[in-house]
PDB file of C-alpha atoms in Angstrom:
ATOM      1  CA  UNK A 106     -22.597  -3.653 -13.985  1.00 61.00           C
ATOM      2  CA  UNK A 107     -26.061  -5.110 -14.030  1.00 62.00           C
ATOM      3  CA  UNK A 108     -25.325  -7.092 -10.883  1.00 73.00           C
ATOM      4  CA  UNK A 109     -24.611  -4.084  -8.692  1.00 83.00           C
ATOM      5  CA  UNK A 110     -25.556  -0.797 -10.377  1.00 85.00           C
ATOM      6  CA  UNK A 111     -29.265  -1.009  -9.445  1.00 82.00           C
ATOM      7  CA  UNK A 112     -28.240  -1.261  -5.787  1.00 85.00           C
ATOM      8  CA  UNK A 113     -26.510   2.166  -5.815  1.00 90.00           C
ATOM      9  CA  UNK A 114     -28.891   5.021  -4.968  1.00 89.00           C
ATOM     10  CA  UNK A 115     -29.274   7.412  -7.904  1.00 92.00           C
ATOM     11  CA  UNK A 116     -28.135  10.436  -5.875  1.00 91.00           C
ATOM     12  CA  UNK A 117     -24.648   8.946  -5.500  1.00 92.00           C
ATOM     13  CA  UNK A 118     -24.413   8.279  -9.236  1.00 91.00           C
ATOM     14  CA  UNK A 119     -25.333  11.895  -9.970  1.00 90.00           C
ATOM     15  CA  UNK A 120     -23.238  13.565  -7.260  1.00 90.00           C
ATOM     16  CA  UNK A 121     -20.344  11.247  -6.541  1.00 93.00           C
ATOM     17  CA  UNK A 122     -17.258   9.513  -7.868  1.00 95.00           C
ATOM     18  CA  UNK A 123     -17.811   5.827  -8.597  1.00 96.00           C
ATOM     19  CA  UNK A 124     -14.959   3.594  -9.677  1.00 97.00           C
ATOM     20  CA  UNK A 125     -13.715   0.015  -9.651  1.00 96.00           C
ATOM     21  CA  UNK A 126     -10.656  -0.598  -7.476  1.00 95.00           C
ATOM     22  CA  UNK A 127      -8.715  -3.309  -5.687  1.00 90.00           C
ATOM     23  CA  UNK A 128      -6.640  -6.341  -6.607  1.00 90.00           C
ATOM     24  CA  UNK A 129      -8.762  -7.415  -9.600  1.00 89.00           C
ATOM     25  CA  UNK A 130      -8.367  -4.005 -11.240  1.00 91.00           C
ATOM     26  CA  UNK A 131      -4.606  -4.070 -10.613  1.00 90.00           C
ATOM     27  CA  UNK A 132      -4.218  -7.550 -12.085  1.00 87.00           C
ATOM     28  CA  UNK A 133      -3.307  -9.143  -8.758  1.00 86.00           C
ATOM     29  CA  UNK A 134      -6.627 -10.791  -7.958  1.00 81.00           C
ATOM     30  CA  UNK A 135      -7.422 -14.473  -7.568  1.00 82.00           C
ATOM     31  CA  UNK A 136     -10.548 -16.482  -8.330  1.00 83.00           C
ATOM     32  CA  UNK A 137     -11.786 -15.806  -4.788  1.00 85.00           C
ATOM     33  CA  UNK A 138     -11.060 -12.056  -4.847  1.00 87.00           C
ATOM     34  CA  UNK A 139     -14.017  -9.730  -4.399  1.00 90.00           C
ATOM     35  CA  UNK A 140     -14.696  -6.796  -6.706  1.00 90.00           C
ATOM     36  CA  UNK A 141     -14.501  -3.422  -4.951  1.00 94.00           C
ATOM     37  CA  UNK A 142     -16.773  -0.640  -6.190  1.00 96.00           C
ATOM     38  CA  UNK A 143     -15.937   2.623  -4.434  1.00 96.00           C
ATOM     39  CA  UNK A 144     -18.639   5.290  -4.122  1.00 96.00           C
ATOM     40  CA  UNK A 145     -17.166   8.578  -2.894  1.00 96.00           C
ATOM     41  CA  UNK A 146     -19.479  11.515  -2.247  1.00 95.00           C
ATOM     42  CA  UNK A 147     -20.067  14.675  -0.249  1.00 94.00           C
ATOM     43  CA  UNK A 148     -23.592  13.423   0.470  1.00 91.00           C
ATOM     44  CA  UNK A 149     -24.640  11.949   3.793  1.00 88.00           C
ATOM     45  CA  UNK A 150     -24.077   8.201   3.901  1.00 85.00           C
ATOM     46  CA  UNK A 151     -27.597   7.199   4.849  1.00 81.00           C
ATOM     47  CA  UNK A 152     -30.409   5.257   3.221  1.00 78.00           C
ATOM     48  CA  UNK A 153     -28.019   2.518   2.056  1.00 82.00           C
ATOM     49  CA  UNK A 154     -29.302  -1.047   2.309  1.00 75.00           C
ATOM     50  CA  UNK A 155     -27.623  -4.003   4.043  1.00 75.00           C
ATOM     51  CA  UNK A 156     -24.428  -2.302   5.138  1.00 81.00           C
ATOM     52  CA  UNK A 157     -21.486  -3.387   7.240  1.00 89.00           C
ATOM     53  CA  UNK A 158     -19.413  -0.629   8.840  1.00 87.00           C
ATOM     54  CA  UNK A 159     -15.650  -0.975   8.346  1.00 85.00           C
ATOM     55  CA  UNK A 160     -13.432   1.814   9.628  1.00 81.00           C
ATOM     56  CA  UNK A 161     -14.162   4.840   7.457  1.00 83.00           C
ATOM     57  CA  UNK A 162     -16.731   3.285   5.122  1.00 90.00           C
ATOM     58  CA  UNK A 163     -20.076   1.557   4.810  1.00 92.00           C
ATOM     59  CA  UNK A 164     -20.073  -1.622   2.717  1.00 93.00           C
ATOM     60  CA  UNK A 165     -23.027  -3.220   0.954  1.00 92.00           C
ATOM     61  CA  UNK A 166     -22.006  -6.778   0.024  1.00 90.00           C
ATOM     62  CA  UNK A 167     -23.636  -8.298  -3.049  1.00 89.00           C
ATOM     63  CA  UNK A 168     -23.047 -11.942  -3.931  1.00 86.00           C
ATOM     64  CA  UNK A 169     -22.826 -12.056  -7.714  1.00 76.00           C
ATOM     65  CA  UNK A 170     -22.662 -15.010 -10.056  1.00 78.00           C
ATOM     66  CA  UNK A 171     -18.865 -15.233 -10.122  1.00 78.00           C
ATOM     67  CA  UNK A 172     -17.692 -13.397  -6.997  1.00 85.00           C
ATOM     68  CA  UNK A 173     -18.669 -11.092  -4.153  1.00 90.00           C
ATOM     69  CA  UNK A 174     -19.089  -7.425  -5.007  1.00 92.00           C
ATOM     70  CA  UNK A 175     -18.447  -4.845  -2.270  1.00 94.00           C
ATOM     71  CA  UNK A 176     -20.091  -1.460  -2.718  1.00 94.00           C
ATOM     72  CA  UNK A 177     -17.873   0.713  -0.508  1.00 95.00           C
ATOM     73  CA  UNK A 178     -19.381   4.084   0.420  1.00 96.00           C
ATOM     74  CA  UNK A 179     -17.201   6.794   1.921  1.00 95.00           C
ATOM     75  CA  UNK A 180     -17.226  10.541   2.306  1.00 95.00           C
ATOM     76  CA  UNK A 181     -15.046  12.606  -0.039  1.00 95.00           C
ATOM     77  CA  UNK A 182     -13.028  13.985   2.881  1.00 94.00           C
ATOM     78  CA  UNK A 183     -11.819  10.490   3.770  1.00 94.00           C
ATOM     79  CA  UNK A 184      -9.633  10.607   0.650  1.00 94.00           C
ATOM     80  CA  UNK A 185      -9.234  14.344   0.045  1.00 94.00           C
ATOM     81  CA  UNK A 186      -7.896  15.049   3.563  1.00 95.00           C
ATOM     82  CA  UNK A 187      -4.846  12.712   3.387  1.00 95.00           C
ATOM     83  CA  UNK A 188      -4.253  13.814  -0.216  1.00 96.00           C
ATOM     84  CA  UNK A 189      -4.118  17.437   0.966  1.00 95.00           C
ATOM     85  CA  UNK A 190      -1.790  16.493   3.839  1.00 94.00           C
ATOM     86  CA  UNK A 191       0.689  14.855   1.452  1.00 95.00           C
ATOM     87  CA  UNK A 192       0.440  17.783  -0.965  1.00 94.00           C
ATOM     88  CA  UNK A 193       1.388  20.170   1.846  1.00 94.00           C
ATOM     89  CA  UNK A 194       4.593  18.284   2.675  1.00 92.00           C
ATOM     90  CA  UNK A 195       8.084  19.362   1.737  1.00 92.00           C
ATOM     91  CA  UNK A 196       9.049  15.766   0.997  1.00 88.00           C
ATOM     92  CA  UNK A 197      12.855  16.231   0.901  1.00 86.00           C
ATOM     93  CA  UNK A 198      12.776  17.955   4.306  1.00 89.00           C
ATOM     94  CA  UNK A 199       9.730  16.823   6.328  1.00 91.00           C
ATOM     95  CA  UNK A 200       9.523  13.605   8.349  1.00 89.00           C
ATOM     96  CA  UNK A 201       6.789  11.664   6.549  1.00 88.00           C
ATOM     97  CA  UNK A 202       6.773   8.169   8.083  1.00 84.00           C
ATOM     98  CA  UNK A 203       3.772   8.721  10.347  1.00 82.00           C
ATOM     99  CA  UNK A 204       1.756  11.400   8.520  1.00 86.00           C
ATOM    100  CA  UNK A 205      -1.093   9.168   7.334  1.00 91.00           C
ATOM    101  CA  UNK A 206      -1.929   5.546   8.083  1.00 91.00           C
ATOM    102  CA  UNK A 207      -1.903   2.534   5.766  1.00 92.00           C
ATOM    103  CA  UNK A 208      -5.681   2.600   5.261  1.00 92.00           C
ATOM    104  CA  UNK A 209      -5.470   6.154   3.911  1.00 94.00           C
ATOM    105  CA  UNK A 210      -2.501   5.249   1.704  1.00 95.00           C
ATOM    106  CA  UNK A 211      -4.503   2.350   0.283  1.00 95.00           C
ATOM    107  CA  UNK A 212      -7.423   4.639  -0.579  1.00 95.00           C
ATOM    108  CA  UNK A 213      -5.161   7.054  -2.465  1.00 96.00           C
ATOM    109  CA  UNK A 214      -3.459   4.175  -4.264  1.00 96.00           C
ATOM    110  CA  UNK A 215      -6.826   2.747  -5.278  1.00 96.00           C
ATOM    111  CA  UNK A 216      -7.991   6.088  -6.631  1.00 96.00           C
ATOM    112  CA  UNK A 217      -4.824   6.491  -8.716  1.00 96.00           C
ATOM    113  CA  UNK A 218      -5.275   2.979 -10.169  1.00 95.00           C
ATOM    114  CA  UNK A 219      -9.059   3.036 -10.529  1.00 95.00           C
ATOM    115  CA  UNK A 220     -11.344   2.300 -13.459  1.00 96.00           C
ATOM    116  CA  UNK A 221     -14.076   4.962 -13.361  1.00 96.00           C
ATOM    117  CA  UNK A 222     -17.636   3.899 -14.100  1.00 94.00           C
ATOM    118  CA  UNK A 223     -18.778   7.472 -14.728  1.00 93.00           C
ATOM    119  CA  UNK A 224     -16.687  10.448 -15.826  1.00 92.00           C
ATOM    120  CA  UNK A 225     -18.198  12.898 -13.344  1.00 92.00           C
ATOM    121  CA  UNK A 226     -16.814  16.252 -12.151  1.00 93.00           C
ATOM    122  CA  UNK A 227     -16.497  14.749  -8.653  1.00 94.00           C
ATOM    123  CA  UNK A 228     -14.296  11.929  -9.965  1.00 95.00           C
ATOM    124  CA  UNK A 229     -12.133  14.249 -12.082  1.00 96.00           C
ATOM    125  CA  UNK A 230     -11.553  16.632  -9.169  1.00 95.00           C
ATOM    126  CA  UNK A 231     -10.650  13.824  -6.789  1.00 95.00           C
ATOM    127  CA  UNK A 232      -8.266  12.206  -9.277  1.00 96.00           C
ATOM    128  CA  UNK A 233      -6.581  15.486 -10.221  1.00 96.00           C
ATOM    129  CA  UNK A 234      -5.812  16.251  -6.572  1.00 96.00           C
ATOM    130  CA  UNK A 235      -4.362  12.766  -6.019  1.00 95.00           C
ATOM    131  CA  UNK A 236      -2.239  12.976  -9.172  1.00 95.00           C
ATOM    132  CA  UNK A 237      -0.804  16.317  -8.057  1.00 94.00           C
ATOM    133  CA  UNK A 238       0.272  15.263  -4.546  1.00 92.00           C
ATOM    134  CA  UNK A 239       3.435  13.323  -5.562  1.00 92.00           C
ATOM    135  CA  UNK A 240       2.146  10.158  -3.888  1.00 96.00           C
ATOM    136  CA  UNK A 241       4.812   7.839  -5.271  1.00 95.00           C
ATOM    137  CA  UNK A 242       7.657  10.017  -3.967  1.00 94.00           C
ATOM    138  CA  UNK A 243       5.940  10.291  -0.592  1.00 96.00           C
ATOM    139  CA  UNK A 244       5.660   6.482  -0.348  1.00 96.00           C
ATOM    140  CA  UNK A 245       9.353   5.983  -1.134  1.00 95.00           C
ATOM    141  CA  UNK A 246      10.439   8.632   1.383  1.00 95.00           C
ATOM    142  CA  UNK A 247       8.286   7.231   4.177  1.00 95.00           C
ATOM    143  CA  UNK A 248       9.948   3.824   3.625  1.00 95.00           C
ATOM    144  CA  UNK A 249      13.350   5.429   3.980  1.00 94.00           C
ATOM    145  CA  UNK A 250      12.363   7.124   7.212  1.00 94.00           C
ATOM    146  CA  UNK A 251      11.083   3.807   8.585  1.00 95.00           C
ATOM    147  CA  UNK A 252      14.336   2.106   7.582  1.00 95.00           C
ATOM    148  CA  UNK A 253      16.308   4.801   9.403  1.00 93.00           C
ATOM    149  CA  UNK A 254      14.291   4.158  12.575  1.00 94.00           C
ATOM    150  CA  UNK A 255      14.695   0.396  12.317  1.00 95.00           C
ATOM    151  CA  UNK A 256      18.459   0.666  11.721  1.00 93.00           C
ATOM    152  CA  UNK A 257      18.799   2.820  14.832  1.00 93.00           C
ATOM    153  CA  UNK A 258      16.884   0.212  16.841  1.00 94.00           C
ATOM    154  CA  UNK A 259      19.151  -2.527  15.497  1.00 92.00           C
ATOM    155  CA  UNK A 260      22.242  -0.948  17.000  1.00 89.00           C
ATOM    156  CA  UNK A 261      20.731  -0.979  20.479  1.00 92.00           C
ATOM    157  CA  UNK A 262      19.309  -4.477  20.063  1.00 93.00           C
ATOM    158  CA  UNK A 263      22.691  -5.883  19.042  1.00 91.00           C
ATOM    159  CA  UNK A 264      24.213  -4.359  22.184  1.00 91.00           C
ATOM    160  CA  UNK A 265      21.466  -5.971  24.257  1.00 90.00           C
ATOM    161  CA  UNK A 266      22.461  -9.365  22.840  1.00 88.00           C
ATOM    162  CA  UNK A 267      19.145 -10.990  21.880  1.00 88.00           C
ATOM    163  CA  UNK A 268      19.566 -12.414  18.350  1.00 89.00           C
ATOM    164  CA  UNK A 269      15.845 -13.178  17.912  1.00 87.00           C
ATOM    165  CA  UNK A 270      14.991  -9.549  18.670  1.00 91.00           C
ATOM    166  CA  UNK A 271      17.583  -8.381  16.148  1.00 92.00           C
ATOM    167  CA  UNK A 272      16.154 -10.696  13.471  1.00 90.00           C
ATOM    168  CA  UNK A 273      12.625  -9.369  13.909  1.00 91.00           C
ATOM    169  CA  UNK A 274      13.757  -5.766  13.428  1.00 94.00           C
ATOM    170  CA  UNK A 275      15.930  -6.831  10.481  1.00 94.00           C
ATOM    171  CA  UNK A 276      12.805  -8.255   8.852  1.00 93.00           C
ATOM    172  CA  UNK A 277      11.254  -4.774   9.052  1.00 95.00           C
ATOM    173  CA  UNK A 278      14.215  -3.333   7.150  1.00 96.00           C
ATOM    174  CA  UNK A 279      13.803  -5.960   4.436  1.00 96.00           C
ATOM    175  CA  UNK A 280      10.082  -5.201   4.139  1.00 96.00           C
ATOM    176  CA  UNK A 281      10.555  -1.429   3.964  1.00 96.00           C
ATOM    177  CA  UNK A 282      13.444  -1.735   1.491  1.00 96.00           C
ATOM    178  CA  UNK A 283      11.449  -3.978  -0.832  1.00 96.00           C
ATOM    179  CA  UNK A 284       8.512  -1.570  -0.547  1.00 97.00           C
ATOM    180  CA  UNK A 285      10.699   1.406  -1.463  1.00 96.00           C
ATOM    181  CA  UNK A 286      11.870  -0.391  -4.609  1.00 95.00           C
ATOM    182  CA  UNK A 287       8.400  -1.394  -5.769  1.00 95.00           C
ATOM    183  CA  UNK A 288       6.886   1.992  -4.845  1.00 95.00           C
ATOM    184  CA  UNK A 289       9.580   3.747  -6.885  1.00 94.00           C
ATOM    185  CA  UNK A 290       8.479   1.687  -9.889  1.00 92.00           C
ATOM    186  CA  UNK A 291       4.832   2.639  -9.483  1.00 92.00           C
ATOM    187  CA  UNK A 292       3.549  -0.355  -7.481  1.00 94.00           C
ATOM    188  CA  UNK A 293       2.267   1.779  -4.601  1.00 95.00           C
ATOM    189  CA  UNK A 294      -0.142  -0.703  -2.999  1.00 95.00           C
ATOM    190  CA  UNK A 295       0.923  -0.593   0.683  1.00 95.00           C
ATOM    191  CA  UNK A 296      -0.411  -4.071   1.518  1.00 94.00           C
ATOM    192  CA  UNK A 297       2.439  -6.473   2.234  1.00 93.00           C
ATOM    193  CA  UNK A 298       0.596  -9.433   0.704  1.00 92.00           C
ATOM    194  CA  UNK A 299       1.323  -8.004  -2.772  1.00 93.00           C
ATOM    195  CA  UNK A 300       5.103  -7.604  -2.335  1.00 95.00           C
ATOM    196  CA  UNK A 301       6.030 -10.740  -4.268  1.00 94.00           C
ATOM    197  CA  UNK A 302       3.471 -10.170  -7.025  1.00 93.00           C
ATOM    198  CA  UNK A 303       4.665  -6.560  -7.382  1.00 94.00           C
ATOM    199  CA  UNK A 304       8.313  -7.549  -7.693  1.00 94.00           C
ATOM    200  CA  UNK A 305       7.479 -10.236 -10.248  1.00 94.00           C
ATOM    201  CA  UNK A 306       5.438  -7.715 -12.247  1.00 93.00           C
ATOM    202  CA  UNK A 307       8.301  -5.225 -12.510  1.00 92.00           C
ATOM    203  CA  UNK A 308      10.301  -5.042 -15.762  1.00 90.00           C
ATOM    204  CA  UNK A 309      13.268  -7.461 -15.559  1.00 90.00           C
ATOM    205  CA  UNK A 310      16.301  -5.831 -13.950  1.00 89.00           C
ATOM    206  CA  UNK A 311      19.068  -6.763 -11.497  1.00 89.00           C
ATOM    207  CA  UNK A 312      17.382  -4.482  -8.943  1.00 89.00           C
ATOM    208  CA  UNK A 313      14.059  -6.339  -9.104  1.00 91.00           C
ATOM    209  CA  UNK A 314      15.748  -9.753  -9.174  1.00 93.00           C
ATOM    210  CA  UNK A 315      17.926  -8.968  -6.147  1.00 92.00           C
ATOM    211  CA  UNK A 316      14.957  -7.607  -4.163  1.00 94.00           C
ATOM    212  CA  UNK A 317      12.881 -10.705  -4.929  1.00 94.00           C
ATOM    213  CA  UNK A 318      15.790 -13.006  -4.063  1.00 92.00           C
ATOM    214  CA  UNK A 319      16.417 -11.257  -0.725  1.00 91.00           C
ATOM    215  CA  UNK A 320      12.720 -11.262   0.153  1.00 93.00           C
ATOM    216  CA  UNK A 321      12.194 -14.931  -0.685  1.00 91.00           C
ATOM    217  CA  UNK A 322      15.377 -16.052   1.046  1.00 88.00           C
ATOM    218  CA  UNK A 323      14.948 -14.164   4.314  1.00 85.00           C
ATOM    219  CA  UNK A 324      11.209 -13.550   4.664  1.00 85.00           C
ATOM    220  CA  UNK A 325       9.419 -16.418   2.915  1.00 79.00           C
ATOM    221  CA  UNK A 326      11.632 -19.495   2.714  1.00 72.00           C
ATOM    222  CA  UNK A 327      13.105 -19.057   6.183  1.00 66.00           C
ATOM    223  CA  UNK A 328      16.616 -18.710   7.497  1.00 60.00           C
ATOM    224  CA  UNK A 329      17.194 -22.308   8.525  1.00 59.00           C
ATOM    225  CA  UNK A 330      18.118 -21.216  12.051  1.00 59.00           C
ATOM    226  CA  UNK A 331      16.304 -23.201  14.738  1.00 67.00           C
ATOM    227  CA  UNK A 332      17.912 -21.172  17.522  1.00 68.00           C
ATOM    228  CA  UNK A 333      19.462 -17.968  16.144  1.00 71.00           C
ATOM    229  CA  UNK A 334      23.138 -17.494  16.928  1.00 79.00           C
ATOM    230  CA  UNK A 335      24.305 -13.908  17.322  1.00 87.00           C
ATOM    231  CA  UNK A 336      27.273 -14.317  14.985  1.00 88.00           C
ATOM    232  CA  UNK A 337      25.043 -15.761  12.261  1.00 84.00           C
ATOM    233  CA  UNK A 338      22.513 -13.002  12.823  1.00 87.00           C
ATOM    234  CA  UNK A 339      25.175 -10.285  12.625  1.00 91.00           C
ATOM    235  CA  UNK A 340      26.338 -11.731   9.289  1.00 90.00           C
ATOM    236  CA  UNK A 341      22.762 -11.450   8.027  1.00 87.00           C
ATOM    237  CA  UNK A 342      22.509  -7.908   9.365  1.00 91.00           C
ATOM    238  CA  UNK A 343      25.620  -6.843   7.460  1.00 92.00           C
ATOM    239  CA  UNK A 344      24.394  -8.510   4.241  1.00 90.00           C
ATOM    240  CA  UNK A 345      20.913  -6.986   4.418  1.00 91.00           C
ATOM    241  CA  UNK A 346      22.076  -3.495   5.366  1.00 92.00           C
ATOM    242  CA  UNK A 347      24.600  -3.464   2.520  1.00 90.00           C
ATOM    243  CA  UNK A 348      21.945  -4.595   0.013  1.00 91.00           C
ATOM    244  CA  UNK A 349      19.397  -2.109   1.350  1.00 91.00           C
ATOM    245  CA  UNK A 350      21.832   0.808   1.236  1.00 90.00           C
ATOM    246  CA  UNK A 351      22.923   0.059  -2.351  1.00 88.00           C
ATOM    247  CA  UNK A 352      19.338  -0.483  -3.560  1.00 85.00           C
ATOM    248  CA  UNK A 353      17.963   2.675  -1.978  1.00 85.00           C
ATOM    249  CA  UNK A 354      20.789   4.847  -3.301  1.00 82.00           C
ATOM    250  CA  UNK A 355      19.646   3.875  -6.802  1.00 79.00           C
ATOM    251  CA  UNK A 356      15.961   4.363  -5.955  1.00 78.00           C
ATOM    252  CA  UNK A 357      16.419   7.881  -4.597  1.00 65.00           C
ATOM    253  CA  UNK A 358      19.220   9.010  -6.902  1.00 56.00           C
TER     254      UNK A 358
END
């Protein structure tokens, strides 16, 4: 902490929630991964040195001995508002696919998987609210709603007769199905770059093995189709939809 703690103004340490987050904390990081230090506070985000503005936060980048350290400052409401929105949902009934965006989902996920630097009242209150909002169930249900939308699109695209268009939408169904499986097992990071690592980190099971096999075969290693033929594409559609339906029945049972 000696590399970055002196750079955090004392008022944020006393009146905020400060925690380590990101891929390194989750065990997914690489030697080039930066360390994310999140500073969440009700205080005004001013008087912070050397910042870069990114969406909802101000970032002070520090280049440490081993890796870059990002001090990410954001207002408490940036996390508490989407947490409250999820908590207010009737997840079995409400349409949840477009309630909050991926950036907000990532913030909640990071909070739930954080390593706190200080056990402050602000941190405990923020974490308790996130733990109570049924985030994992929300993430699974929003995948299912996105799959429903993609499957409906597929029907019209098949009628239109463009196999390449059908394949692209089929890829979305694979992505959302894999996400639903890993989310159901607690790997709620919404970033697609961690799909393979998440699946490989799951306890061994036919479900995890099948999801990884489908994802590698259709999304990573390629289909081996230089010019997609509609009959070949329709065979893939039937295979993927059958796998997705069986997998999600088990996930949401």
